[in-house]
CSV table of C-alpha atoms in Angstrom, one decimal:
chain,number,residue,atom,x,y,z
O,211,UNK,CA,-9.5,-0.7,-8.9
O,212,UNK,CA,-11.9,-0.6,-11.9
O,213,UNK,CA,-15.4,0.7,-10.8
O,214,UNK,CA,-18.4,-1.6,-11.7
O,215,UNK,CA,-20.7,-0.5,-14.1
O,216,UNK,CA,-23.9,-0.2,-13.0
O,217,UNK,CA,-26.4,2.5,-12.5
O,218,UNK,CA,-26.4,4.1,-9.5
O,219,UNK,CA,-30.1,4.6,-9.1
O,220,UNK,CA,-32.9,2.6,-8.3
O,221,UNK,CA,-35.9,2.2,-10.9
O,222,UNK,CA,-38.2,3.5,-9.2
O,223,UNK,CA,-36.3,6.7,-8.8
O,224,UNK,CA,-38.3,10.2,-8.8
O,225,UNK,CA,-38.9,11.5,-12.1
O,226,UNK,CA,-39.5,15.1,-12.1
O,227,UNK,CA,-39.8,17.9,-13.9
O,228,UNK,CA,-36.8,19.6,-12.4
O,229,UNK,CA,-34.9,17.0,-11.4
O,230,UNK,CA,-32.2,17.5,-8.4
O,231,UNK,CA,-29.1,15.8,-9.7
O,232,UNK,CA,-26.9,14.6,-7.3
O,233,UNK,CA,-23.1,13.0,-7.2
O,234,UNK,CA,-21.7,9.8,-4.7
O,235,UNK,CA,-18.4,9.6,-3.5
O,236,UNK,CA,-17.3,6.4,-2.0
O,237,UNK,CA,-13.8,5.2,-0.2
O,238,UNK,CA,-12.3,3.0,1.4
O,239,UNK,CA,-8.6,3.9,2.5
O,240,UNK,CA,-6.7,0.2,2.2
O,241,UNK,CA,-7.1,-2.5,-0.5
O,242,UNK,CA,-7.7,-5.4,2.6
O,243,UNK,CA,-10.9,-3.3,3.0
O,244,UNK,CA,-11.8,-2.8,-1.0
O,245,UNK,CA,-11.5,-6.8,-1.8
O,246,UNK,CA,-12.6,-8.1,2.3
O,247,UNK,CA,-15.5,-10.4,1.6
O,248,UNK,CA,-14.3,-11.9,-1.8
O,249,UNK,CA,-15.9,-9.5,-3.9
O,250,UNK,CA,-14.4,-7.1,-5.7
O,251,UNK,CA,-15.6,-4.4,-3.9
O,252,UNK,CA,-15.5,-6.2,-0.4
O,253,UNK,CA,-18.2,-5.0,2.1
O,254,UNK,CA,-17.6,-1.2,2.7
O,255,UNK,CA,-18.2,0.1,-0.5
O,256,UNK,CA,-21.3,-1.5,-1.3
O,257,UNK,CA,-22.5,-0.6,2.2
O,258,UNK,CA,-22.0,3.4,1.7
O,259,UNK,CA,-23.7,3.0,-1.8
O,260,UNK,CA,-27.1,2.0,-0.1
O,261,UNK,CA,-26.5,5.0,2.5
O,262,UNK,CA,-25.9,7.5,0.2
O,263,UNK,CA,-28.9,6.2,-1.9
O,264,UNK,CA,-30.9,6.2,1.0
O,265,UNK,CA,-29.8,10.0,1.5
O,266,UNK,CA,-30.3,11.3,-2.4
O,267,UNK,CA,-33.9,9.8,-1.5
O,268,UNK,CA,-34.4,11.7,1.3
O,269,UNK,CA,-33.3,14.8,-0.8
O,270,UNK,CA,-35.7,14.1,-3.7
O,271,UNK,CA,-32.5,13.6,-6.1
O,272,UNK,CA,-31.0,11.2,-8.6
O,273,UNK,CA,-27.5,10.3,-8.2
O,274,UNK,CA,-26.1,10.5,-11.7
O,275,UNK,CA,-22.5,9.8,-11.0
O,276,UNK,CA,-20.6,7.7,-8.6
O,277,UNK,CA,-17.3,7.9,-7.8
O,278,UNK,CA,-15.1,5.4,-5.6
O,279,UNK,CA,-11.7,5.5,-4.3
O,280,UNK,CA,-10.8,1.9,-3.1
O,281,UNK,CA,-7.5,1.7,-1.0
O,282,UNK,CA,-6.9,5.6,-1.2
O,283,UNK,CA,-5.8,7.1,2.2
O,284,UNK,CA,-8.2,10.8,2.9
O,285,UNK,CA,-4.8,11.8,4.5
O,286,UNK,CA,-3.7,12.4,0.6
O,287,UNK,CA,-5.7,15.1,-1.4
O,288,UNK,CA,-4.9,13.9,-4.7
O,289,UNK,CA,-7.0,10.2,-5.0
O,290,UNK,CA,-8.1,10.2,-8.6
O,291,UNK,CA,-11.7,9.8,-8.2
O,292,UNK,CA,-12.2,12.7,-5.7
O,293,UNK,CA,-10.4,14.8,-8.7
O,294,UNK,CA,-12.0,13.4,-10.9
O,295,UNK,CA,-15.7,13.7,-9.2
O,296,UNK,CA,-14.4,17.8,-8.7
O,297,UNK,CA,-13.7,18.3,-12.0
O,298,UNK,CA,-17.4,16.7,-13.0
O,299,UNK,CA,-19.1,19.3,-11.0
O,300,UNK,CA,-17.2,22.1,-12.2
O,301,UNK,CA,-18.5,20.8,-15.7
O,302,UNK,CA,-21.9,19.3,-15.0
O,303,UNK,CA,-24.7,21.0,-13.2
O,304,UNK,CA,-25.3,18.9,-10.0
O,305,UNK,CA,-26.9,20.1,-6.5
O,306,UNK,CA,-25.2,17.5,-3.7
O,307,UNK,CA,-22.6,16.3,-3.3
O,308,UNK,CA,-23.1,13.2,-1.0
O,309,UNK,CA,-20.4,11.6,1.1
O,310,UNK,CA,-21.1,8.5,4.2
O,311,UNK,CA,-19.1,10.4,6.5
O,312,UNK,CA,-17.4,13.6,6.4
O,313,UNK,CA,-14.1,11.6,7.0
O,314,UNK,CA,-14.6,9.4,3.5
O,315,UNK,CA,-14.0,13.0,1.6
O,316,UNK,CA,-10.6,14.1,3.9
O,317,UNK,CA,-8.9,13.4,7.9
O,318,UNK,CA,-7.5,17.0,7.7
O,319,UNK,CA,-8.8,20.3,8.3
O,320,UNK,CA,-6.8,22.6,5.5
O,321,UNK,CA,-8.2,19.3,2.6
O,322,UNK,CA,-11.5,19.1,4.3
O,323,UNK,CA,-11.9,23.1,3.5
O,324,UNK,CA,-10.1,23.1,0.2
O,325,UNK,CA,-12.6,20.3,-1.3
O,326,UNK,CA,-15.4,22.0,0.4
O,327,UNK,CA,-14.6,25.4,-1.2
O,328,UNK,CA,-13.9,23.6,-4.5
O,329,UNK,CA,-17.4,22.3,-4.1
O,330,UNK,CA,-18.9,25.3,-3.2
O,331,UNK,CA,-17.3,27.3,-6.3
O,332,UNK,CA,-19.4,25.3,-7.7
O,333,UNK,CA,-22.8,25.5,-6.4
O,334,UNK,CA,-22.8,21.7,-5.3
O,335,UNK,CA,-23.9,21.4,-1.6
O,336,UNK,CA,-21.7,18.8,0.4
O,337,UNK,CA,-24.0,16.1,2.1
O,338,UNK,CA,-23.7,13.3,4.7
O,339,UNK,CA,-25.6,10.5,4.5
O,340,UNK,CA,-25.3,9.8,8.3
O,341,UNK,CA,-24.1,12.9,10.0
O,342,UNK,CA,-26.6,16.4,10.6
O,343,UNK,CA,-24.6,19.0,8.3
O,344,UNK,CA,-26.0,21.5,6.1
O,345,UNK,CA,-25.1,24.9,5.1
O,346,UNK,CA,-26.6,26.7,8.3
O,347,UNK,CA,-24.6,28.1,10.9
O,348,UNK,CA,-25.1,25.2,13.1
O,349,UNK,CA,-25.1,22.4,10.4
O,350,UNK,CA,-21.5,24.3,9.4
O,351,UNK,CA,-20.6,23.8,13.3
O,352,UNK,CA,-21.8,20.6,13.3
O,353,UNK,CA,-19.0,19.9,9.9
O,354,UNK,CA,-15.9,21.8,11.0
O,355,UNK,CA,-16.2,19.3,14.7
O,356,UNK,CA,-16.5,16.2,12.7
O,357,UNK,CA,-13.6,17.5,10.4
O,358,UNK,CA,-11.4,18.3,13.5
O,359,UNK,CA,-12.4,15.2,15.2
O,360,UNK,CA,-11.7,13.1,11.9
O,361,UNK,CA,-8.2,15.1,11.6
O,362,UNK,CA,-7.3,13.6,15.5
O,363,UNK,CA,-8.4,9.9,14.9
O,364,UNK,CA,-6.0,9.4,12.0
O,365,UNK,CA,-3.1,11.6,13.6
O,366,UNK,CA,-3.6,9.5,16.8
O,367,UNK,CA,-4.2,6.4,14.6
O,368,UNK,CA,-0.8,7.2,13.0
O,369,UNK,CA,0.8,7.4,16.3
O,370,UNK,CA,-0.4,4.5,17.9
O,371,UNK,CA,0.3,2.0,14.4
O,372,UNK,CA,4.3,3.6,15.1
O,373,UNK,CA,4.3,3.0,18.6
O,374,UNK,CA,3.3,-0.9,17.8
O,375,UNK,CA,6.2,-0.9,14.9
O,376,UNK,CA,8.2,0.3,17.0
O,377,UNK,CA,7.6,-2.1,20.1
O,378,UNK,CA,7.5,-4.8,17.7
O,379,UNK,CA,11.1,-3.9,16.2
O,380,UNK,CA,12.1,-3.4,19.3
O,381,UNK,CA,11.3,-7.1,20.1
O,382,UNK,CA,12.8,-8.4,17.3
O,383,UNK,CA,9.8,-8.6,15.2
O,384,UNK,CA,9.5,-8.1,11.6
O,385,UNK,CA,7.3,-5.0,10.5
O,386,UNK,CA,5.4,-5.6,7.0
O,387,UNK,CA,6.1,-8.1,4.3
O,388,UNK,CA,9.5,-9.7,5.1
O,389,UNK,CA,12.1,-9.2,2.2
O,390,UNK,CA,13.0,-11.5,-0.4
O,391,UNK,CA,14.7,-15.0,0.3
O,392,UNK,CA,11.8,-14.8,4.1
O,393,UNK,CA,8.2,-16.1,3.8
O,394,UNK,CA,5.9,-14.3,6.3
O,395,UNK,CA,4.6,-17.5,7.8
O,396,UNK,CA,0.8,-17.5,10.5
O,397,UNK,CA,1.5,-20.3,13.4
O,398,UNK,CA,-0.3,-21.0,16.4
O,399,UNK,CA,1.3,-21.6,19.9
O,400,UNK,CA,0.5,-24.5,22.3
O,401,UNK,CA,-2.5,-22.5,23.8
O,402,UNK,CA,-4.2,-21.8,20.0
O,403,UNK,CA,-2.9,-18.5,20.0
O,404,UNK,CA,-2.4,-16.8,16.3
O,405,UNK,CA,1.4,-15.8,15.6
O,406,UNK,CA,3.0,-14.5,13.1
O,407,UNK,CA,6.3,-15.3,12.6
O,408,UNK,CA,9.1,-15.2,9.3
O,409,UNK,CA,11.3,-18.2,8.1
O,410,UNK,CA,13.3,-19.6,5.6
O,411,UNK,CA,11.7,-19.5,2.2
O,412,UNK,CA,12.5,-23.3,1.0
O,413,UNK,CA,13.0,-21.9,-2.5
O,414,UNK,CA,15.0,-18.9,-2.5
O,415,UNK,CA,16.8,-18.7,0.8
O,416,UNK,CA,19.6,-20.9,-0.7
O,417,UNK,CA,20.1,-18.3,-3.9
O,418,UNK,CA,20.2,-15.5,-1.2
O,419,UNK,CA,22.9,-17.0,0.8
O,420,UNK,CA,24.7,-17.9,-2.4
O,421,UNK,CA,24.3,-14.1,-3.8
O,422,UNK,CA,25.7,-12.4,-0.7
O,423,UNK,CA,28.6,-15.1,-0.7
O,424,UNK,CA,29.4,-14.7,-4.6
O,425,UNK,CA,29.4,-10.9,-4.4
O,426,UNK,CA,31.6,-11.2,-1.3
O,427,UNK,CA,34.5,-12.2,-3.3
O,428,UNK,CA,34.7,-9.1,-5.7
O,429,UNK,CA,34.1,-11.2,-8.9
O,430,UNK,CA,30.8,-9.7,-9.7
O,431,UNK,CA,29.2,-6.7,-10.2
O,432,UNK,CA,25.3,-6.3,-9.3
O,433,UNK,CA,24.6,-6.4,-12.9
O,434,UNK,CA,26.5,-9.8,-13.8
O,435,UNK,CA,25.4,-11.1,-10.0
O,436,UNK,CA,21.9,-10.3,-11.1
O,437,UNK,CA,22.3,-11.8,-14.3
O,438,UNK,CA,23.4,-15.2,-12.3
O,439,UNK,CA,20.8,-15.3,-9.9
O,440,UNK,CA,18.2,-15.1,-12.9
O,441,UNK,CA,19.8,-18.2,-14.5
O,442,UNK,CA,19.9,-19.7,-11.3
O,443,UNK,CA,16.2,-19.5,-10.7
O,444,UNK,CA,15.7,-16.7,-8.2
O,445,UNK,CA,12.5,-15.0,-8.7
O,446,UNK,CA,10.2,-12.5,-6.7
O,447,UNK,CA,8.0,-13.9,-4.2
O,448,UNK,CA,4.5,-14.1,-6.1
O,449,UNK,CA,1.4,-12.3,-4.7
O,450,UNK,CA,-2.4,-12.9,-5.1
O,451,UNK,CA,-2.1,-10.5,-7.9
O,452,UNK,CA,1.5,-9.8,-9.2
O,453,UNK,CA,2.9,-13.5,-10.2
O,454,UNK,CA,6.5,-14.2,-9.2
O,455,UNK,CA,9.2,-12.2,-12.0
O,456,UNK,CA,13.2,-12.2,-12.4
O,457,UNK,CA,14.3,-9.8,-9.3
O,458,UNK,CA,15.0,-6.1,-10.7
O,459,UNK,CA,18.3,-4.9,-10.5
O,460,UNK,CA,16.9,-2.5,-7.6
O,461,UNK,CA,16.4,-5.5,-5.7
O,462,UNK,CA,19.2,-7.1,-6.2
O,463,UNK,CA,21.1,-4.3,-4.9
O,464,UNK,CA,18.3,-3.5,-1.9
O,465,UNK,CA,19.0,-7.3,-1.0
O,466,UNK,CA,22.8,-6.8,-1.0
O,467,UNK,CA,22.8,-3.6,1.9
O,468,UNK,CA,19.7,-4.7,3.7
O,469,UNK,CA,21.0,-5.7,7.3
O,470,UNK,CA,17.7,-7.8,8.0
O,471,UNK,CA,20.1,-11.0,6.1
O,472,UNK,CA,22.4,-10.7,9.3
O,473,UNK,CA,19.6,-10.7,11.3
O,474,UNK,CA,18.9,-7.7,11.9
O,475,UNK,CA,15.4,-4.8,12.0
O,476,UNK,CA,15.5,-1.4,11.7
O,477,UNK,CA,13.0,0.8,12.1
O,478,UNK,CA,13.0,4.6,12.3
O,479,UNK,CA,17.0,4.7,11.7
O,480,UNK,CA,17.4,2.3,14.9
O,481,UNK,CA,18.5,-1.8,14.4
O,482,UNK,CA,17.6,-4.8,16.8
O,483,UNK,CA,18.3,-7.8,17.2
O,484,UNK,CA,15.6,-10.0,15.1
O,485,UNK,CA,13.7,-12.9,15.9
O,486,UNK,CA,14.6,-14.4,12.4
O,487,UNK,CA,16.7,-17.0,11.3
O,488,UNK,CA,20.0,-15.3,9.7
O,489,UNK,CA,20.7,-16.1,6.3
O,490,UNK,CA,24.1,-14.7,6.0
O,491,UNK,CA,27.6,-14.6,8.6
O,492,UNK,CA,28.1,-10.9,10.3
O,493,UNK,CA,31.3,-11.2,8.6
O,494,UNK,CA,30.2,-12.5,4.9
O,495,UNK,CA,27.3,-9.4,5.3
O,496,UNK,CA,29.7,-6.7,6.2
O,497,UNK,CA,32.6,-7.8,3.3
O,498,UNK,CA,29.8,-7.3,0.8
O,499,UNK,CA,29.0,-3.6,1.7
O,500,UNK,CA,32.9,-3.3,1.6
O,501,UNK,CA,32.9,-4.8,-1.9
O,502,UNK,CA,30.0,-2.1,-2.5
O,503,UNK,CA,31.6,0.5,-1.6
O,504,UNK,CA,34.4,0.3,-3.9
O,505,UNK,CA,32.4,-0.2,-6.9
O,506,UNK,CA,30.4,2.7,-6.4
O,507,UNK,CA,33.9,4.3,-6.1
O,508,UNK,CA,35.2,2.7,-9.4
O,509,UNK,CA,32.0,3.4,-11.1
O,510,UNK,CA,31.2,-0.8,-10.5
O,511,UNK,CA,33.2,-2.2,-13.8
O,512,UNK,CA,32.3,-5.8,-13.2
O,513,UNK,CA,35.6,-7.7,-13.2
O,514,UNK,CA,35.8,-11.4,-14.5
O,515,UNK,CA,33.3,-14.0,-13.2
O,516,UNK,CA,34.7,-17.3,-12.1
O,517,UNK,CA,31.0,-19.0,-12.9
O,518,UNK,CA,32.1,-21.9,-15.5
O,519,UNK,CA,29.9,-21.8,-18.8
O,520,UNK,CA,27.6,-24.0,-19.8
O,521,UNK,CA,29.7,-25.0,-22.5
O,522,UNK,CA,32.5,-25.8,-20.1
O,523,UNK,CA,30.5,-27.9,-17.9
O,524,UNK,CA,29.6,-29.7,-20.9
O,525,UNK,CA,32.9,-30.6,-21.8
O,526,UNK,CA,33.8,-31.4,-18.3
O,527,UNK,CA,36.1,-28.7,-17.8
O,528,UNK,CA,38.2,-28.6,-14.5
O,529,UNK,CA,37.6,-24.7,-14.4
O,530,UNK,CA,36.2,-24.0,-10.0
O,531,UNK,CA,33.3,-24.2,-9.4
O,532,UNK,CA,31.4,-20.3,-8.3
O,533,UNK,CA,28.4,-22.3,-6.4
């Protein structure tokens, strides 16, 4: 996400001789959360900018950099912007470093003291602009509890998120974005209840069936199949910000062992029964990973097609039909 330019502080900022400089650090951990609201920024962001500009007030300082990681997990110690804002203060001369919540900076004990030992290297003073923690014994109490306590939501968060996937698998349901040739589809039952359910997608569940029944046969490699299916129109399903492309030959071969086409979930190594409409016979499914299997022993040389040419349609040739 591209951060907005702007400046940080207010006009009527205090000007002072020896003015306290002061850095923000701002984060959402998912992108629903960065764009929710139809802004670019959504409404978190712009929400822990006015606290933290409410806090460098309170501390008689001007925030002179801001730094925001939009859809970064704090379970992951690398986010650009939290590098980036440590290697500023190593360079630049700046007393606080201010944060919304000890959780925005890290969800883990061993990050939460690494990035507060970086910071402290040098000389920056790590602030909250809504929890009581300083550099005193107790305000240092008060940081390694709401560290600890941060560290259990998002281990107990992970836990619970699996235990739904795996009830929902379990159930037949679909986890995530269903794969490609499905449309993840938002229905509601006879009492007006939301569901969530996957179908058929109208345009491309047709060039699926046709792919796994083509390769079935032994006439194609994943290279020529791929090369078919592009002429035949198959593209990705589009997104609000990637536009629908010619499938990648990673895809085309994901597509070919993915069990979800019989109808089929996994999830943690186990498979269920799905809720979803099949798009390929048990049989047709399981010939294909044969057929994969001895390419991958023959190095997959792609024997002859039996697709006609264009050419030879033009001319009306009697050559089979491979659709």
């Amino acid at each position: 996400m591209t951060r907005p330019q702007h400046n940080p502080t207010t006009p009527d900022a205090p000007k002072q001789e020896n003015t306290v400089l002061a850095v923000s650090y701002l984060r959402v951990s998912t992108k629903e959360q960065a764009e929710k609201g139809g802004t670019e920024e959504g409404f978190s962001i712009p929400a822990q900018r006015q606290a933290n500009l409410r806090k460098a007030r309170e501390l008689d300082a001007i925030i002179v950099e801001e730094f925001v990681d939009a859809g970064e997990s704090a379970r992951k110690a690398d986010r650009p912007e939290l590098l980036r804002m440590i290697e500023y203060v190593r360079k630049n001369h700046v007393a606080y470093c201010i944060v919304h919540k000890i959780d925005r900076l890290a969800r883990n004990r061993a990050d939460d003291v690494t990035i507060h030992l970086a910071l402290k290297e040098a000389g920056v003073i790590l602030v909250s602009a809504t929890e009581n923690i300083d550099e005193t014994p107790s305000g240092m109490l008060v940081h390694g509890i709401m560290s600890t306590i941060a560290e259990f939501y998002s281990r107990n968060l992970a836990n619970e998120v699996a235990k739904g996937m795996s009830q929902k698998a379990k159930a037949g349901g679909t986890n995530g974005k269903a794969p490609i040739g499905y449309l993840n589809v938002t229905k509601r039952d006879e009492l007006g209840r939301e569901m969530r359910v996957v179908e058929p997608d109208p345009d491309r569940a047709v060039l699926v069936k046709w792919a796994f029944e083509a390769y079935a046969t032994g006439n194609y490699s994943t290279i020529t199949l791929r090369e078919e299916l592009i002429d035949r129109g198959l593209t990705t399903t589009p997104t609000p910000k990637r536009p629908a492309r010619p499938p990648a030959l990673s895809t085309v071969h994901r597509m070919l062992t993915n069990p979800y086409y019989k109808g089929q979930v996994s999830f943690r190594g186990a498979s269920y029964d799905g809720l979803h409409e099949p798009l390929v016979a048990t049989e047709v499914w399981y010939r294909v990973q044969a057929v994969l299997n001895a390419h991958q022993v023959s190095g997959e040389r792609p024997k002859p097609t039996t697709t006609i040419s264009k050419a030879a349609c033009t001319a009306g040739s009697a050559a089979p039909d491979s659709s």
